[in-house]
Amino acid sequence: GMDVHLRVRVAPLGNRFMLVLAADRTEELRLAGVRRDFVANVSHELKTPIGAVSVLAEAIEAAAEDPDRVRSFAQRMQVEADRLGRMTKALIDLSRIQSDDPLDHAERVPIGRVVEVAVDRNRVLADSKRMRVIPRVLDEVDVLGSEDLITMAVQNLVANALQYSPEATHVGVGVRVTDGVVEISVTDKGVGIAHDDLERVFERFYRVDPARSRVTGGTGLGLSIVKHVASSHGGEVTLWSRPGQGSTFTLRLPVAGPTATAPKEIA
Ligand code: ADP
């Protein structure tokens, strides 16, 4: 875990790529434009699995005499239904983040626990690819906001790191604090992301390789959720990547100040 973390930190920029997404006004305006295309995108994205379910239902009817084919069509139908379920959940999560300011009812969120839960929720995926996720929490700190959302963001980054990496490689999750900001970085040794795609991967439904994403069952929404969680908590997400070598996604969030202690009662 340590060498993964260090190598990324000391790497000179050179032919590597780095992108910083700041939560400024320009970004907000751009998002408003993206939102206008949202309904069109959603219906387009839902059409594919719904169409598949419908075609498979017809195929099952036509193959009724052949149990093997019926079983195979039914399994594929289940895959599409699962995908629809994941997409619906991701869409609901996204709209919840947009309509709700997590800082309105902020709680103290211990980042150590966030990482632990996020890694744990990816255990099945990691095991299925014979991969290990290695957390390195250097600083134990709290962030103000929604534990649910921050966990979801880290969980998505870890899931992607596992998804877009070859089997039996390792994923590192580092936590460290600098200047009142906690950096949660997720590093993989996977396929990486080309320069031209760096900015686009944070857009809804954007995938570098749509065919592959269909196979892995991705929703194309994970990173847009991460980006919204970051900006709604006053933070940012940055991406470093080198095609063929791997990627590091870093979520930066402001650290919560010390807890105000209740004034002592005078006896
Ligand atoms: P998806 O459901 O397709 O994974 P995301 O929004 O999470 O949707 O990611 C968008 C796209 O960004 C992915 O389809 C993939 O092409 C690319 N991507 C995300 N994370 C990684 C990673 N760790 N390594 C390489 N490519 C990635």
PDB file of N, CA and C in Angstrom, residues 35 91 106 151 197 267:
ATOM      1  N   ARG A  35     -27.704  19.929 -16.961  1.00  0.00           N
ATOM      2  CA  ARG A  35     -28.982  19.514 -16.382  1.00  0.00           C
ATOM      3  C   ARG A  35     -30.105  19.543 -17.417  1.00  0.00           C
ATOM      4  N   LEU A  91     -29.851   7.429  -9.824  1.00  0.00           N
ATOM      5  CA  LEU A  91     -30.568   8.649 -10.202  1.00  0.00           C
ATOM      6  C   LEU A  91     -31.237   9.289  -8.996  1.00  0.00           C
ATOM      7  N   ALA A 106     -25.822  19.160   9.042  1.00  0.00           N
ATOM      8  CA  ALA A 106     -24.540  18.463   9.040  1.00  0.00           C
ATOM      9  C   ALA A 106     -24.291  17.724  10.344  1.00  0.00           C
ATOM     10  N   THR A 151     -19.695   8.563   2.390  1.00  0.00           N
ATOM     11  CA  THR A 151     -19.405   7.131   2.260  1.00  0.00           C
ATOM     12  C   THR A 151     -19.730   6.665   0.840  1.00  0.00           C
ATOM     13  N   ASP A 197     -10.352  12.432 -22.071  1.00  0.00           N
ATOM     14  CA  ASP A 197     -11.521  11.957 -21.328  1.00  0.00           C
ATOM     15  C   ASP A 197     -11.534  12.435 -19.880  1.00  0.00           C
ATOM     16  N   ALA A 267     -21.339  25.728  40.156  1.00  0.00           N
ATOM     17  CA  ALA A 267     -22.069  25.147  41.300  1.00  0.00           C
ATOM     18  C   ALA A 267     -22.447  26.211  42.313  1.00  0.00           C
TER      19      ALA A 267
END
